[in-house]
XYZ file of C-alpha atoms in Angstrom:
349
model
C -36.699 87.538 242.001
C -33.181 88.474 243.133
C -33.041 85.218 245.099
C -33.375 83.324 241.813
C -30.093 84.751 240.490
C -27.172 82.362 240.756
C -24.910 84.544 242.911
C -27.713 84.884 245.495
C -29.208 81.414 245.103
C -25.885 79.713 245.839
C -25.747 81.471 249.224
C -29.247 80.501 250.382
C -29.711 77.719 252.904
C -31.789 74.647 252.038
C -34.870 75.928 253.879
C -34.935 79.181 251.924
C -34.436 77.315 248.647
C -37.318 74.996 249.505
C -39.588 77.978 250.178
C -38.771 79.544 246.815
C -39.323 76.284 244.942
C -42.724 75.770 246.577
C -43.695 79.338 245.619
C -42.941 78.536 241.993
C -45.404 75.654 241.762
C -48.426 77.979 241.779
C -47.149 79.665 238.595
C -46.045 76.620 236.618
C -47.861 74.694 233.867
C -50.621 72.406 235.091
C -49.361 69.061 236.333
C -45.922 70.312 237.378
C -44.958 68.868 240.784
C -42.095 69.911 243.048
C -40.084 66.863 244.178
C -37.392 68.407 246.392
C -33.800 69.631 246.339
C -30.930 67.713 244.767
C -27.243 68.522 244.439
C -25.367 68.072 241.164
C -21.615 68.403 240.728
C -19.409 68.058 237.663
C -16.517 69.771 235.891
C -15.674 71.781 239.001
C -19.138 73.342 239.290
C -21.727 72.464 241.920
C -25.415 73.318 242.228
C -28.076 72.489 244.810
C -31.361 73.052 243.059
C -35.013 72.150 242.874
C -36.290 69.170 240.892
C -39.782 69.148 239.385
C -41.708 66.569 237.405
C -44.414 66.842 234.793
C -46.062 63.595 233.720
C -43.036 61.709 235.037
C -40.492 63.879 233.186
C -37.862 65.735 235.209
C -37.142 69.465 235.183
C -34.547 71.346 237.237
C -34.491 74.938 238.385
C -31.636 76.866 236.740
C -30.921 80.240 238.382
C -30.415 83.331 236.230
C -27.082 85.039 235.702
C -25.120 87.725 233.885
C -22.508 85.830 231.879
C -20.026 86.097 229.044
C -20.681 83.567 226.287
C -18.847 82.723 223.074
C -15.186 81.890 222.412
C -12.316 83.649 220.650
C -9.234 82.807 222.707
C -7.840 80.322 225.199
C -8.441 80.726 228.909
C -5.535 78.541 230.032
C -4.394 76.874 226.813
C -4.211 73.256 225.666
C -1.910 70.673 227.173
C 0.710 69.096 224.926
C -1.349 66.014 224.085
C -4.360 68.048 222.945
C -2.225 70.570 221.071
C -0.322 67.907 219.131
C -3.507 66.003 218.281
C -5.364 69.131 217.153
C -2.519 70.501 215.016
C -1.836 67.157 213.342
C -5.517 66.549 212.587
C -6.470 69.938 211.150
C -3.213 70.283 209.203
C -4.402 67.388 207.046
C -7.181 69.725 205.864
C -4.846 72.610 205.084
C -5.442 74.509 208.342
C -2.327 76.313 209.568
C -3.714 78.792 212.128
C -5.430 76.553 214.666
C -6.656 79.359 216.924
C -8.347 81.179 214.028
C -9.844 77.903 212.838
C -11.370 77.222 216.256
C -12.670 80.780 216.663
C -14.390 80.529 213.275
C -16.295 77.475 214.526
C -17.580 79.176 217.698
C -20.293 81.676 218.559
C -19.037 85.258 219.061
C -18.106 86.562 222.484
C -20.961 88.571 224.015
C -22.417 89.616 227.369
C -25.894 88.210 228.021
C -28.539 88.133 230.727
C -29.974 84.699 231.430
C -33.363 84.619 233.148
C -34.127 82.005 235.832
C -36.000 79.046 234.374
C -37.007 75.428 234.700
C -35.236 73.216 232.168
C -36.210 69.721 231.083
C -33.456 67.243 231.984
C -33.981 64.733 229.174
C -34.323 65.268 225.431
C -37.347 64.816 223.171
C -37.038 63.375 219.670
C -38.355 65.922 217.186
C -38.722 64.027 213.931
C -39.916 60.725 215.354
C -43.119 59.521 217.012
C -43.551 56.316 218.981
C -46.031 53.797 217.557
C -47.271 50.339 218.511
C -46.301 47.285 216.474
C -49.822 47.186 215.048
C -49.637 50.851 214.033
C -46.252 50.270 212.432
C -47.531 47.334 210.359
C -50.469 49.497 209.266
C -47.985 51.837 207.548
C -47.413 49.014 205.021
C -43.709 49.761 204.725
C -42.220 46.831 202.750
C -38.958 46.906 204.745
C -40.505 46.924 208.210
C -41.772 43.344 208.840
C -38.514 41.574 208.025
C -36.379 44.221 209.746
C -38.430 43.939 212.955
C -38.275 40.156 212.986
C -34.532 40.051 212.406
C -33.984 42.803 214.972
C -35.829 40.727 217.581
C -33.540 37.799 216.849
C -30.352 39.880 216.994
C -28.504 41.437 219.930
C -28.008 44.983 218.629
C -29.371 47.832 220.731
C -30.798 50.137 218.055
C -31.400 50.143 214.316
C -32.679 52.809 211.945
C -33.760 52.750 208.330
C -33.121 56.331 207.223
C -36.188 58.557 207.633
C -38.494 55.527 207.803
C -38.428 53.745 211.162
C -36.223 53.204 214.202
C -36.102 50.142 216.482
C -34.841 50.423 220.069
C -34.375 47.459 222.390
C -35.866 48.191 225.809
C -35.467 44.684 227.219
C -35.107 41.131 225.975
C -38.775 40.997 224.982
C -39.636 44.683 224.439
C -38.865 46.802 221.371
C -39.776 50.480 220.990
C -40.791 51.466 217.475
C -40.366 55.037 216.266
C -41.770 56.266 212.951
C -40.384 59.244 211.065
C -42.750 62.192 211.423
C -42.104 63.952 208.138
C -45.052 66.334 208.439
C -43.962 68.270 211.547
C -42.893 71.912 211.206
C -41.041 74.193 213.628
C -44.039 76.501 213.900
C -46.171 73.545 215.031
C -43.717 72.651 217.798
C -43.431 76.244 219.058
C -47.212 76.747 219.021
C -48.063 73.446 220.738
C -45.465 73.874 223.491
C -46.474 77.495 224.090
C -50.114 76.430 224.469
C -49.003 74.016 227.203
C -46.982 76.722 228.980
C -43.521 75.828 227.709
C -40.899 77.511 225.543
C -37.864 76.348 223.564
C -34.277 77.184 224.422
C -32.434 80.077 222.844
C -28.810 79.634 221.801
C -27.726 81.816 224.759
C -29.665 79.656 227.208
C -28.262 76.441 225.733
C -24.667 77.618 226.015
C -25.328 78.704 229.598
C -26.888 75.441 230.756
C -24.144 73.441 229.014
C -21.113 75.389 230.173
C -22.425 77.416 233.103
C -20.717 80.531 231.753
C -17.257 78.933 231.593
C -14.614 80.695 229.488
C -12.817 77.509 228.457
C -13.267 75.549 225.232
C -14.889 72.592 226.991
C -16.972 72.591 230.195
C -14.044 71.022 232.049
C -11.174 73.107 230.589
C -9.171 73.844 227.443
C -7.679 70.373 227.006
C -9.499 67.312 225.752
C -10.169 64.467 228.180
C -8.971 61.323 226.405
C -10.201 59.081 229.239
C -13.863 59.727 228.379
C -16.051 56.945 227.018
C -17.524 58.311 223.801
C -20.343 57.085 221.610
C -19.393 55.748 218.130
C -16.078 54.381 219.236
C -17.613 50.938 219.827
C -18.058 48.024 217.472
C -20.911 47.748 214.908
C -21.537 44.120 215.821
C -24.693 42.455 214.592
C -25.564 44.891 211.807
C -24.968 42.298 209.094
C -27.576 40.122 210.759
C -30.258 42.592 209.659
C -29.187 44.191 206.404
C -26.678 43.810 203.636
C -24.463 46.602 202.340
C -27.222 48.025 200.174
C -28.848 49.934 203.076
C -27.269 52.958 204.686
C -26.594 52.362 208.401
C -26.843 55.186 210.907
C -23.526 54.787 212.747
C -24.991 56.422 215.838
C -27.344 53.505 216.403
C -25.220 50.369 216.033
C -24.158 48.208 218.934
C -21.398 49.537 221.133
C -20.087 48.937 224.626
C -22.678 49.445 227.335
C -23.218 53.073 228.391
C -22.968 55.393 230.214
C -20.988 57.597 227.881
C -19.379 60.522 229.671
C -20.867 63.326 227.580
C -24.374 61.959 228.179
C -24.217 62.069 231.989
C -26.026 64.829 233.957
C -23.984 67.995 234.339
C -23.715 70.414 237.276
C -27.292 71.624 236.694
C -28.586 68.033 236.527
C -29.227 68.334 232.780
C -28.402 65.651 230.209
C -27.157 66.384 226.708
C -27.023 64.221 223.601
C -23.222 64.095 223.689
C -23.370 62.886 220.104
C -22.022 64.816 217.076
C -24.590 63.079 214.847
C -27.383 64.816 216.769
C -28.534 68.438 216.871
C -30.350 70.078 219.766
C -32.932 72.598 218.638
C -32.432 76.148 219.837
C -33.609 79.452 218.392
C -31.555 82.536 217.626
C -32.608 86.107 218.415
C -34.769 86.213 215.263
C -36.580 83.002 216.171
C -34.812 80.964 213.501
C -33.319 77.507 214.045
C -29.816 77.524 215.531
C -28.854 73.863 216.055
C -26.389 73.158 218.862
C -24.398 70.225 220.191
C -23.550 68.567 216.880
C -22.790 68.850 213.170
C -24.727 65.871 211.848
C -21.568 63.774 212.081
C -19.646 65.698 209.411
C -16.329 65.854 211.255
C -16.412 62.420 212.831
C -17.335 60.823 209.496
C -14.179 62.349 208.050
C -12.073 60.135 210.320
C -10.825 63.019 212.445
C -10.685 61.070 215.705
C -12.282 61.877 219.081
C -10.908 65.409 219.629
C -12.013 67.039 216.368
C -14.820 64.565 215.706
C -16.449 65.389 219.039
C -15.675 69.103 218.952
C -19.300 69.873 217.909
C -20.678 67.866 220.857
C -18.115 68.792 223.505
C -17.078 72.402 222.842
C -19.456 74.729 224.692
C -19.757 77.415 222.023
C -19.543 75.374 218.817
C -21.753 76.458 215.907
C -22.267 74.316 212.825
C -21.525 76.834 210.075
C -23.082 74.510 207.483
C -26.420 73.961 209.268
C -28.130 76.814 207.411
C -27.553 74.955 204.146
C -29.583 71.943 205.290
C -33.261 71.432 204.605
C -35.603 71.293 207.614
C -36.337 67.617 206.891
C -32.628 66.766 207.035
C -32.241 68.654 210.314
C -35.254 67.205 212.096
C -34.159 63.653 211.295
C -31.312 64.152 213.794
C -32.944 66.837 215.949
C -33.840 66.697 219.624
C -35.214 69.418 221.857
C -36.160 70.172 225.452
C -38.824 72.362 227.057
C -38.259 75.322 229.359
C -40.382 77.472 231.640
C -39.032 80.993 231.975
C -39.725 82.626 235.327
C -39.191 86.284 234.415
C -42.847 87.220 234.050
C -44.161 85.495 237.143
C -45.465 87.577 240.041
C -43.735 85.650 242.809
């Protein structure tokens, strides 16, 4: 198993890596197929690793490591643009000590051991299930028929009626319909995935696969990158074609400029993240309780804080939403996504 640790794995040649990846297949959940090696590079980190698929969904091998996680001080410090922006923004909320403010928003510094694992590249919606148009009509929701028809006639990309249904344009003539799955519980998700041979990420694992063990505030450094294309800084064109002001619009779903958005691109492990402060990614803490990562439900961005502070929950590696524990499970799962993992620690390779 030493070969599956990052410091050793990075030094192996392609042939040796191939041999290890083919050994893994015999110990993986049924239907998992090894596709070959790929190289991913971003934010100054580079990784050649194995890619697997399961029912058409991609997983990547992430080597284990001994890393320091959490944040309490700068590694290099902000540049002038970031510093000025941050101080001016948080001062409007009565914050004088910026460093203490940031540290209070982050997970504590700690030394952790990360086991080698396979990690799902894409995200799964937790609180929503896909249904056919016939199944959706069978729900007899009074808002659905007219919303669907007007959505088909509009040009917007996505539309959601809060905790009822979501419409996503796949092509000119194809619309995906998602229905809110209010009955799902965390225990159900954990049990069903475990039965299929998968686990859910811990907070430590999430911070590792997002930042790779970096000691900076963001995966790319301590200063914000103002050249990035970010979700929610587009134009909500076409919304009035569907609803009037009486219905609450999910700002994360209105029409914007065409993607890709920078925070949603694959990182150096080949893994994609939501890159959206309105979303939460489900992880579990050491007690097995929910520890949402990668967002704050849009709290900061809705306050008009701008891209730096508004996207701090989605961009800062070690951000923790201190208010998440006050939310009901139903409120969390409405904006929750998750991914599956296969830990390799117990396999007799």
